[in-house]
PDB file of C-alpha atoms in Angstrom:
ATOM      1  CA  UNK C   1     -33.115   3.056  45.124  1.00  0.00           C
ATOM      2  CA  UNK C   2     -31.065   2.032  42.147  1.00  0.00           C
ATOM      3  CA  UNK C   3     -30.244  -1.423  43.532  1.00  0.00           C
ATOM      4  CA  UNK C   4     -29.627  -4.368  40.730  1.00  0.00           C
ATOM      5  CA  UNK C   5     -28.530  -6.809  43.325  1.00  0.00           C
ATOM      6  CA  UNK C   6     -29.806  -7.718  46.935  1.00  0.00           C
ATOM      7  CA  UNK C   7     -27.805 -10.316  49.632  1.00  0.00           C
ATOM      8  CA  UNK C   8     -29.871 -11.381  52.436  1.00  0.00           C
ATOM      9  CA  UNK C   9     -28.276 -15.033  52.412  1.00  0.00           C
ATOM     10  CA  UNK C  10     -27.767 -16.882  55.829  1.00  0.00           C
ATOM     11  CA  UNK C  11     -30.286 -14.673  57.952  1.00  0.00           C
ATOM     12  CA  UNK C  12     -33.272 -15.827  59.618  1.00  0.00           C
ATOM     13  CA  UNK C  13     -36.080 -15.135  57.263  1.00  0.00           C
ATOM     14  CA  UNK C  14     -39.345 -17.120  57.568  1.00  0.00           C
ATOM     15  CA  UNK C  15     -41.647 -15.409  54.836  1.00  0.00           C
ATOM     16  CA  UNK C  16     -41.052 -13.064  52.080  1.00  0.00           C
ATOM     17  CA  UNK C  17     -44.162 -10.491  52.104  1.00  0.00           C
ATOM     18  CA  UNK C  18     -46.341  -9.968  49.018  1.00  0.00           C
ATOM     19  CA  UNK C  19     -44.511  -7.023  47.318  1.00  0.00           C
ATOM     20  CA  UNK C  20     -41.491  -7.405  49.140  1.00  0.00           C
ATOM     21  CA  UNK C  21     -39.186  -5.784  46.929  1.00  0.00           C
ATOM     22  CA  UNK C  22     -41.649  -3.851  44.966  1.00  0.00           C
ATOM     23  CA  UNK C  23     -39.415  -0.697  45.636  1.00  0.00           C
ATOM     24  CA  UNK C  24     -36.205  -2.339  44.152  1.00  0.00           C
ATOM     25  CA  UNK C  25     -37.379  -1.641  40.340  1.00  0.00           C
ATOM     26  CA  UNK C  26     -33.939  -2.449  38.984  1.00  0.00           C
ATOM     27  CA  UNK C  27     -33.473  -5.659  40.936  1.00  0.00           C
ATOM     28  CA  UNK C  28     -31.350  -8.345  38.667  1.00  0.00           C
ATOM     29  CA  UNK C  29     -30.122 -10.545  41.484  1.00  0.00           C
ATOM     30  CA  UNK C  30     -31.640 -11.879  44.430  1.00  0.00           C
ATOM     31  CA  UNK C  31     -29.850 -14.007  47.232  1.00  0.00           C
ATOM     32  CA  UNK C  32     -31.781 -15.592  49.785  1.00  0.00           C
ATOM     33  CA  UNK C  33     -30.084 -18.985  50.561  1.00  0.00           C
ATOM     34  CA  UNK C  34     -29.682 -20.084  53.804  1.00  0.00           C
ATOM     35  CA  UNK C  35     -32.712 -18.848  55.550  1.00  0.00           C
ATOM     36  CA  UNK C  36     -35.895 -20.462  57.210  1.00  0.00           C
ATOM     37  CA  UNK C  37     -38.220 -19.606  53.794  1.00  0.00           C
ATOM     38  CA  UNK C  38     -41.060 -22.390  53.809  1.00  0.00           C
ATOM     39  CA  UNK C  39     -42.577 -21.086  50.505  1.00  0.00           C
ATOM     40  CA  UNK C  40     -42.238 -18.016  48.580  1.00  0.00           C
ATOM     41  CA  UNK C  41     -45.422 -16.523  47.014  1.00  0.00           C
ATOM     42  CA  UNK C  42     -46.180 -15.662  43.617  1.00  0.00           C
ATOM     43  CA  UNK C  43     -46.616 -11.940  44.524  1.00  0.00           C
ATOM     44  CA  UNK C  44     -42.966 -11.858  46.605  1.00  0.00           C
ATOM     45  CA  UNK C  45     -41.495 -10.262  43.404  1.00  0.00           C
ATOM     46  CA  UNK C  46     -44.081  -8.378  42.019  1.00  0.00           C
ATOM     47  CA  UNK C  47     -45.011  -4.711  41.926  1.00  0.00           C
ATOM     48  CA  UNK C  48     -47.862  -3.710  44.114  1.00  0.00           C
ATOM     49  CA  UNK C  49     -51.006  -3.198  42.372  1.00  0.00           C
ATOM     50  CA  UNK C  50     -51.953  -0.117  44.472  1.00  0.00           C
ATOM     51  CA  UNK C  51     -48.262   1.324  43.092  1.00  0.00           C
ATOM     52  CA  UNK C  52     -48.733   4.188  40.742  1.00  0.00           C
ATOM     53  CA  UNK C  53     -46.588   2.245  38.493  1.00  0.00           C
ATOM     54  CA  UNK C  54     -48.172  -1.013  38.152  1.00  0.00           C
ATOM     55  CA  UNK C  55     -45.834  -3.384  36.676  1.00  0.00           C
ATOM     56  CA  UNK C  56     -44.406  -6.891  37.028  1.00  0.00           C
ATOM     57  CA  UNK C  57     -40.742  -7.220  37.894  1.00  0.00           C
ATOM     58  CA  UNK C  58     -39.039  -7.914  34.753  1.00  0.00           C
ATOM     59  CA  UNK C  59     -35.479  -7.513  35.401  1.00  0.00           C
ATOM     60  CA  UNK C  60     -34.995 -10.056  38.092  1.00  0.00           C
ATOM     61  CA  UNK C  61     -32.264 -12.481  36.373  1.00  0.00           C
ATOM     62  CA  UNK C  62     -30.929 -14.616  39.343  1.00  0.00           C
ATOM     63  CA  UNK C  63     -32.650 -16.226  42.247  1.00  0.00           C
ATOM     64  CA  UNK C  64     -30.882 -17.805  44.714  1.00  0.00           C
ATOM     65  CA  UNK C  65     -33.262 -19.883  47.400  1.00  0.00           C
ATOM     66  CA  UNK C  66     -30.544 -22.645  48.051  1.00  0.00           C
ATOM     67  CA  UNK C  67     -30.431 -23.912  51.445  1.00  0.00           C
ATOM     68  CA  UNK C  68     -33.964 -23.096  52.801  1.00  0.00           C
ATOM     69  CA  UNK C  69     -37.169 -25.346  53.820  1.00  0.00           C
ATOM     70  CA  UNK C  70     -38.732 -25.223  50.742  1.00  0.00           C
ATOM     71  CA  UNK C  71     -41.042 -28.716  50.186  1.00  0.00           C
ATOM     72  CA  UNK C  72     -41.788 -27.072  46.638  1.00  0.00           C
ATOM     73  CA  UNK C  73     -40.692 -25.626  43.260  1.00  0.00           C
ATOM     74  CA  UNK C  74     -42.236 -21.989  43.878  1.00  0.00           C
ATOM     75  CA  UNK C  75     -44.569 -20.341  41.213  1.00  0.00           C
ATOM     76  CA  UNK C  76     -42.169 -18.808  38.980  1.00  0.00           C
ATOM     77  CA  UNK C  77     -44.850 -17.296  36.242  1.00  0.00           C
ATOM     78  CA  UNK C  78     -44.617 -13.545  35.677  1.00  0.00           C
ATOM     79  CA  UNK C  79     -40.708 -13.162  35.867  1.00  0.00           C
ATOM     80  CA  UNK C  80     -39.958 -12.714  32.305  1.00  0.00           C
ATOM     81  CA  UNK C  81     -36.430 -11.939  32.744  1.00  0.00           C
ATOM     82  CA  UNK C  82     -35.317 -14.873  34.997  1.00  0.00           C
ATOM     83  CA  UNK C  83     -32.050 -16.776  33.769  1.00  0.00           C
ATOM     84  CA  UNK C  84     -31.314 -18.814  36.504  1.00  0.00           C
ATOM     85  CA  UNK C  85     -32.592 -20.326  39.619  1.00  0.00           C
ATOM     86  CA  UNK C  86     -30.913 -22.089  42.509  1.00  0.00           C
ATOM     87  CA  UNK C  87     -33.080 -24.473  44.548  1.00  0.00           C
ATOM     88  CA  UNK C  88     -30.441 -26.820  45.938  1.00  0.00           C
ATOM     89  CA  UNK C  89     -30.485 -28.172  49.658  1.00  0.00           C
ATOM     90  CA  UNK C  90     -34.517 -27.437  49.969  1.00  0.00           C
ATOM     91  CA  UNK C  91     -36.561 -30.227  51.622  1.00  0.00           C
ATOM     92  CA  UNK C  92     -38.244 -31.193  48.006  1.00  0.00           C
ATOM     93  CA  UNK C  93     -39.613 -34.484  47.907  1.00  0.00           C
ATOM     94  CA  UNK C  94     -40.281 -34.517  44.370  1.00  0.00           C
ATOM     95  CA  UNK C  95     -40.392 -32.260  41.018  1.00  0.00           C
ATOM     96  CA  UNK C  96     -43.848 -32.449  39.730  1.00  0.00           C
ATOM     97  CA  UNK C  97     -45.040 -32.265  36.238  1.00  0.00           C
ATOM     98  CA  UNK C  98     -44.344 -28.768  34.495  1.00  0.00           C
ATOM     99  CA  UNK C  99     -42.691 -27.549  37.915  1.00  0.00           C
ATOM    100  CA  UNK C 100     -41.045 -24.896  35.610  1.00  0.00           C
ATOM    101  CA  UNK C 101     -43.789 -23.859  33.142  1.00  0.00           C
ATOM    102  CA  UNK C 102     -44.359 -20.423  32.816  1.00  0.00           C
ATOM    103  CA  UNK C 103     -45.805 -18.754  29.682  1.00  0.00           C
ATOM    104  CA  UNK C 104     -43.540 -15.592  30.641  1.00  0.00           C
ATOM    105  CA  UNK C 105     -40.505 -18.082  31.587  1.00  0.00           C
ATOM    106  CA  UNK C 106     -38.973 -17.198  28.042  1.00  0.00           C
ATOM    107  CA  UNK C 107     -35.310 -16.789  29.046  1.00  0.00           C
ATOM    108  CA  UNK C 108     -34.957 -19.508  32.031  1.00  0.00           C
ATOM    109  CA  UNK C 109     -31.696 -21.245  31.629  1.00  0.00           C
ATOM    110  CA  UNK C 110     -30.316 -22.921  34.102  1.00  0.00           C
ATOM    111  CA  UNK C 111     -31.824 -24.881  37.090  1.00  0.00           C
ATOM    112  CA  UNK C 112     -29.909 -26.244  39.960  1.00  0.00           C
ATOM    113  CA  UNK C 113     -31.229 -28.779  41.991  1.00  0.00           C
ATOM    114  CA  UNK C 114     -28.333 -30.508  44.103  1.00  0.00           C
ATOM    115  CA  UNK C 115     -27.780 -32.018  47.316  1.00  0.00           C
ATOM    116  CA  UNK C 116     -31.585 -32.237  47.922  1.00  0.00           C
ATOM    117  CA  UNK C 117     -31.864 -34.296  51.146  1.00  0.00           C
ATOM    118  CA  UNK C 118     -35.734 -35.611  50.435  1.00  0.00           C
ATOM    119  CA  UNK C 119     -35.757 -35.515  46.518  1.00  0.00           C
ATOM    120  CA  UNK C 120     -36.927 -39.115  45.316  1.00  0.00           C
ATOM    121  CA  UNK C 121     -38.306 -38.492  42.317  1.00  0.00           C
ATOM    122  CA  UNK C 122     -38.666 -36.454  39.346  1.00  0.00           C
ATOM    123  CA  UNK C 123     -42.147 -36.662  37.562  1.00  0.00           C
ATOM    124  CA  UNK C 124     -42.873 -36.975  33.611  1.00  0.00           C
ATOM    125  CA  UNK C 125     -42.678 -33.946  31.792  1.00  0.00           C
ATOM    126  CA  UNK C 126     -40.978 -32.020  35.021  1.00  0.00           C
ATOM    127  CA  UNK C 127     -38.781 -29.689  32.482  1.00  0.00           C
ATOM    128  CA  UNK C 128     -41.410 -29.543  30.228  1.00  0.00           C
ATOM    129  CA  UNK C 129     -42.756 -26.242  28.986  1.00  0.00           C
ATOM    130  CA  UNK C 130     -39.488 -23.996  29.078  1.00  0.00           C
ATOM    131  CA  UNK C 131     -38.332 -23.952  25.739  1.00  0.00           C
ATOM    132  CA  UNK C 132     -35.149 -21.819  26.638  1.00  0.00           C
ATOM    133  CA  UNK C 133     -33.722 -24.224  29.188  1.00  0.00           C
ATOM    134  CA  UNK C 134     -29.720 -25.210  28.548  1.00  0.00           C
ATOM    135  CA  UNK C 135     -28.567 -26.458  31.642  1.00  0.00           C
ATOM    136  CA  UNK C 136     -30.151 -28.585  34.620  1.00  0.00           C
ATOM    137  CA  UNK C 137     -27.928 -29.710  37.209  1.00  0.00           C
ATOM    138  CA  UNK C 138     -29.201 -32.327  39.557  1.00  0.00           C
ATOM    139  CA  UNK C 139     -26.439 -33.889  41.273  1.00  0.00           C
ATOM    140  CA  UNK C 140     -25.750 -35.229  44.724  1.00  0.00           C
ATOM    141  CA  UNK C 141     -29.319 -36.010  45.877  1.00  0.00           C
ATOM    142  CA  UNK C 142     -28.695 -39.489  47.751  1.00  0.00           C
ATOM    143  CA  UNK C 143     -32.243 -40.346  47.555  1.00  0.00           C
ATOM    144  CA  UNK C 144     -33.370 -39.626  44.164  1.00  0.00           C
ATOM    145  CA  UNK C 145     -33.657 -43.334  42.526  1.00  0.00           C
ATOM    146  CA  UNK C 146     -36.173 -42.313  39.800  1.00  0.00           C
ATOM    147  CA  UNK C 147     -36.600 -40.278  36.760  1.00  0.00           C
ATOM    148  CA  UNK C 148     -40.023 -40.846  35.067  1.00  0.00           C
ATOM    149  CA  UNK C 149     -39.995 -40.932  31.466  1.00  0.00           C
ATOM    150  CA  UNK C 150     -40.535 -37.582  29.096  1.00  0.00           C
ATOM    151  CA  UNK C 151     -39.085 -35.986  32.638  1.00  0.00           C
ATOM    152  CA  UNK C 152     -37.102 -34.043  29.850  1.00  0.00           C
ATOM    153  CA  UNK C 153     -39.394 -33.702  27.114  1.00  0.00           C
ATOM    154  CA  UNK C 154     -39.451 -31.138  24.462  1.00  0.00           C
ATOM    155  CA  UNK C 155     -35.818 -29.806  26.347  1.00  0.00           C
ATOM    156  CA  UNK C 156     -34.634 -29.725  23.072  1.00  0.00           C
ATOM    157  CA  UNK C 157     -32.085 -27.016  24.000  1.00  0.00           C
ATOM    158  CA  UNK C 158     -30.449 -28.154  26.789  1.00  0.00           C
ATOM    159  CA  UNK C 159     -26.903 -29.060  26.356  1.00  0.00           C
ATOM    160  CA  UNK C 160     -26.153 -30.345  29.610  1.00  0.00           C
ATOM    161  CA  UNK C 161     -27.783 -32.428  32.183  1.00  0.00           C
ATOM    162  CA  UNK C 162     -25.812 -33.437  35.474  1.00  0.00           C
ATOM    163  CA  UNK C 163     -26.900 -36.305  37.099  1.00  0.00           C
ATOM    164  CA  UNK C 164     -24.094 -37.496  39.128  1.00  0.00           C
ATOM    165  CA  UNK C 165     -24.085 -38.571  42.928  1.00  0.00           C
ATOM    166  CA  UNK C 166     -27.800 -39.570  42.742  1.00  0.00           C
ATOM    167  CA  UNK C 167     -29.305 -43.077  43.805  1.00  0.00           C
ATOM    168  CA  UNK C 168     -30.102 -43.934  40.077  1.00  0.00           C
ATOM    169  CA  UNK C 169     -30.209 -47.838  39.463  1.00  0.00           C
ATOM    170  CA  UNK C 170     -31.312 -47.883  35.684  1.00  0.00           C
ATOM    171  CA  UNK C 171     -31.942 -45.841  32.770  1.00  0.00           C
ATOM    172  CA  UNK C 172     -35.506 -45.356  32.684  1.00  0.00           C
ATOM    173  CA  UNK C 173     -36.870 -45.677  29.331  1.00  0.00           C
ATOM    174  CA  UNK C 174     -38.052 -42.606  27.676  1.00  0.00           C
ATOM    175  CA  UNK C 175     -35.040 -40.526  29.626  1.00  0.00           C
ATOM    176  CA  UNK C 176     -33.274 -40.005  26.729  1.00  0.00           C
ATOM    177  CA  UNK C 177     -34.895 -40.470  23.205  1.00  0.00           C
ATOM    178  CA  UNK C 178     -32.954 -42.716  20.658  1.00  0.00           C
ATOM    179  CA  UNK C 179     -35.841 -43.643  18.687  1.00  0.00           C
ATOM    180  CA  UNK C 180     -34.367 -43.216  15.463  1.00  0.00           C
ATOM    181  CA  UNK C 181     -31.221 -44.840  16.279  1.00  0.00           C
ATOM    182  CA  UNK C 182     -28.101 -43.629  17.748  1.00  0.00           C
ATOM    183  CA  UNK C 183     -27.679 -40.001  18.221  1.00  0.00           C
ATOM    184  CA  UNK C 184     -24.936 -38.619  15.623  1.00  0.00           C
ATOM    185  CA  UNK C 185     -23.012 -35.468  15.469  1.00  0.00           C
ATOM    186  CA  UNK C 186     -24.442 -32.685  13.420  1.00  0.00           C
ATOM    187  CA  UNK C 187     -21.338 -31.789  11.670  1.00  0.00           C
ATOM    188  CA  UNK C 188     -23.285 -28.688  10.053  1.00  0.00           C
ATOM    189  CA  UNK C 189     -22.814 -27.256  13.328  1.00  0.00           C
ATOM    190  CA  UNK C 190     -18.837 -27.787  13.186  1.00  0.00           C
ATOM    191  CA  UNK C 191     -17.166 -24.287  14.826  1.00  0.00           C
ATOM    192  CA  UNK C 192     -13.537 -23.285  14.389  1.00  0.00           C
ATOM    193  CA  UNK C 193     -13.752 -21.330  17.552  1.00  0.00           C
ATOM    194  CA  UNK C 194     -12.211 -24.077  19.638  1.00  0.00           C
ATOM    195  CA  UNK C 195      -8.893 -25.735  19.030  1.00  0.00           C
ATOM    196  CA  UNK C 196      -8.359 -28.884  20.912  1.00  0.00           C
ATOM    197  CA  UNK C 197      -4.649 -27.498  21.341  1.00  0.00           C
ATOM    198  CA  UNK C 198      -6.140 -24.524  22.920  1.00  0.00           C
ATOM    199  CA  UNK C 199      -6.928 -26.868  26.203  1.00  0.00           C
ATOM    200  CA  UNK C 200      -3.765 -28.671  25.930  1.00  0.00           C
ATOM    201  CA  UNK C 201      -2.146 -25.314  26.128  1.00  0.00           C
ATOM    202  CA  UNK C 202      -4.019 -24.412  28.960  1.00  0.00           C
ATOM    203  CA  UNK C 203      -3.244 -27.265  31.076  1.00  0.00           C
ATOM    204  CA  UNK C 204       0.500 -27.264  30.402  1.00  0.00           C
ATOM    205  CA  UNK C 205       0.178 -23.541  31.649  1.00  0.00           C
ATOM    206  CA  UNK C 206      -1.303 -24.606  34.815  1.00  0.00           C
ATOM    207  CA  UNK C 207       1.068 -27.629  35.263  1.00  0.00           C
ATOM    208  CA  UNK C 208       4.055 -25.029  35.144  1.00  0.00           C
ATOM    209  CA  UNK C 209       2.396 -23.087  37.920  1.00  0.00           C
ATOM    210  CA  UNK C 210       2.534 -25.853  40.046  1.00  0.00           C
ATOM    211  CA  UNK C 211       5.672 -26.730  39.477  1.00  0.00           C
ATOM    212  CA  UNK C 212       6.970 -23.265  40.219  1.00  0.00           C
ATOM    213  CA  UNK C 213       5.260 -23.392  43.411  1.00  0.00           C
ATOM    214  CA  UNK C 214       7.124 -26.420  44.572  1.00  0.00           C
ATOM    215  CA  UNK C 215       4.463 -28.945  44.750  1.00  0.00           C
ATOM    216  CA  UNK C 216       6.186 -31.636  42.237  1.00  0.00           C
ATOM    217  CA  UNK C 217       8.933 -31.560  39.603  1.00  0.00           C
ATOM    218  CA  UNK C 218       8.235 -31.109  36.357  1.00  0.00           C
ATOM    219  CA  UNK C 219       8.487 -34.608  35.185  1.00  0.00           C
ATOM    220  CA  UNK C 220       5.877 -35.339  37.842  1.00  0.00           C
ATOM    221  CA  UNK C 221       3.232 -33.682  35.918  1.00  0.00           C
ATOM    222  CA  UNK C 222       2.468 -36.112  33.242  1.00  0.00           C
ATOM    223  CA  UNK C 223       2.371 -39.219  35.763  1.00  0.00           C
ATOM    224  CA  UNK C 224      -0.155 -37.575  37.923  1.00  0.00           C
ATOM    225  CA  UNK C 225      -2.273 -36.656  35.172  1.00  0.00           C
ATOM    226  CA  UNK C 226      -2.348 -39.843  33.346  1.00  0.00           C
ATOM    227  CA  UNK C 227      -2.836 -41.994  36.716  1.00  0.00           C
ATOM    228  CA  UNK C 228      -5.394 -39.363  37.803  1.00  0.00           C
ATOM    229  CA  UNK C 229      -7.513 -39.410  34.407  1.00  0.00           C
ATOM    230  CA  UNK C 230      -6.490 -42.386  32.565  1.00  0.00           C
ATOM    231  CA  UNK C 231      -5.427 -40.283  29.887  1.00  0.00           C
ATOM    232  CA  UNK C 232      -2.403 -41.851  27.684  1.00  0.00           C
ATOM    233  CA  UNK C 233      -0.437 -38.892  27.750  1.00  0.00           C
ATOM    234  CA  UNK C 234       0.045 -35.823  29.940  1.00  0.00           C
ATOM    235  CA  UNK C 235       0.211 -32.278  29.105  1.00  0.00           C
ATOM    236  CA  UNK C 236       3.822 -31.579  28.935  1.00  0.00           C
ATOM    237  CA  UNK C 237       4.105 -34.815  26.635  1.00  0.00           C
ATOM    238  CA  UNK C 238       1.509 -33.067  24.085  1.00  0.00           C
ATOM    239  CA  UNK C 239       3.572 -29.718  24.002  1.00  0.00           C
ATOM    240  CA  UNK C 240       7.038 -31.302  23.249  1.00  0.00           C
ATOM    241  CA  UNK C 241       7.008 -30.696  19.716  1.00  0.00           C
ATOM    242  CA  UNK C 242       5.736 -27.418  20.215  1.00  0.00           C
ATOM    243  CA  UNK C 243       8.232 -24.017  19.776  1.00  0.00           C
ATOM    244  CA  UNK C 244       7.601 -22.274  23.069  1.00  0.00           C
ATOM    245  CA  UNK C 245       6.808 -19.152  20.907  1.00  0.00           C
ATOM    246  CA  UNK C 246       3.852 -20.952  19.437  1.00  0.00           C
ATOM    247  CA  UNK C 247       2.724 -21.775  22.796  1.00  0.00           C
ATOM    248  CA  UNK C 248       2.960 -18.124  24.002  1.00  0.00           C
ATOM    249  CA  UNK C 249       1.234 -16.834  21.164  1.00  0.00           C
ATOM    250  CA  UNK C 250      -1.327 -19.176  21.842  1.00  0.00           C
ATOM    251  CA  UNK C 251      -2.132 -18.503  25.201  1.00  0.00           C
ATOM    252  CA  UNK C 252      -1.621 -14.567  24.681  1.00  0.00           C
ATOM    253  CA  UNK C 253      -4.471 -14.913  22.315  1.00  0.00           C
ATOM    254  CA  UNK C 254      -6.520 -16.362  24.700  1.00  0.00           C
ATOM    255  CA  UNK C 255      -6.145 -14.358  27.392  1.00  0.00           C
ATOM    256  CA  UNK C 256      -6.829 -11.364  25.140  1.00  0.00           C
ATOM    257  CA  UNK C 257      -9.782 -13.184  23.431  1.00  0.00           C
ATOM    258  CA  UNK C 258     -11.668 -14.288  26.759  1.00  0.00           C
ATOM    259  CA  UNK C 259     -10.066 -11.319  28.878  1.00  0.00           C
ATOM    260  CA  UNK C 260      -8.849 -13.595  31.081  1.00  0.00           C
ATOM    261  CA  UNK C 261      -5.248 -13.000  32.836  1.00  0.00           C
ATOM    262  CA  UNK C 262      -4.865 -16.565  34.131  1.00  0.00           C
ATOM    263  CA  UNK C 263      -4.485 -17.768  30.500  1.00  0.00           C
ATOM    264  CA  UNK C 264      -0.956 -15.716  30.315  1.00  0.00           C
ATOM    265  CA  UNK C 265       1.869 -17.848  29.881  1.00  0.00           C
ATOM    266  CA  UNK C 266       4.105 -18.526  32.548  1.00  0.00           C
ATOM    267  CA  UNK C 267       7.761 -17.804  32.099  1.00  0.00           C
ATOM    268  CA  UNK C 268       8.821 -21.397  32.085  1.00  0.00           C
ATOM    269  CA  UNK C 269       6.282 -21.571  28.993  1.00  0.00           C
ATOM    270  CA  UNK C 270       8.158 -18.853  27.267  1.00  0.00           C
ATOM    271  CA  UNK C 271      11.309 -20.592  28.038  1.00  0.00           C
TER     272      UNK C 271
END
């Protein structure tokens, strides 16, 4: 069948048989969250070698295994199209060295390891060997107290590492490489794709929606934002000198550029 997405979350699956998805040749998204999976065999997502067409499963891009009973990172080799894996809420005690390394993992960009009830340590070189990694989300792990030196070694392309709400009490030497001194901003990579005023405009637009819903008065918006974020100014103060037509044009441009209706200016902004 020409299925690209299969959702089997929150069932009572204990195992996935070898070649269990071999008939779904165009599978791109597989959701297996909330089952009772203890392990996932390497052959689970591969073609049956006895099949007439003996190939791998090159198209699987998103694999959701959160909230199962996995005690280790499954073998992800031979999944060359895998972009994202979610292993959150599994009783994995340690992320071992080269846990995600695979010669075929050339597209893996995002790893989720959040709310792991037993996770205590991330070993040296845990994320090494995957040059394509961009984002590592590893937060709300209340037993996670140790990240060994060089856990993120060779993660030269990673732009996001989220470690909030863990139990880390110190920054391990070598967690981030400052051997050449304080990092500096590479101005050669400056871009005009984002104007800070775009963020101001979006914040102000969202604020007017709250006012329109009757949640608060317009003059209360800035007070709430300043008290909540510590910012010296609220969004309404920041747009005070802007012409409504300019603000409207900016928001309309964002809506068109990103194809998001949520950016469309409200009537309050237009007025």
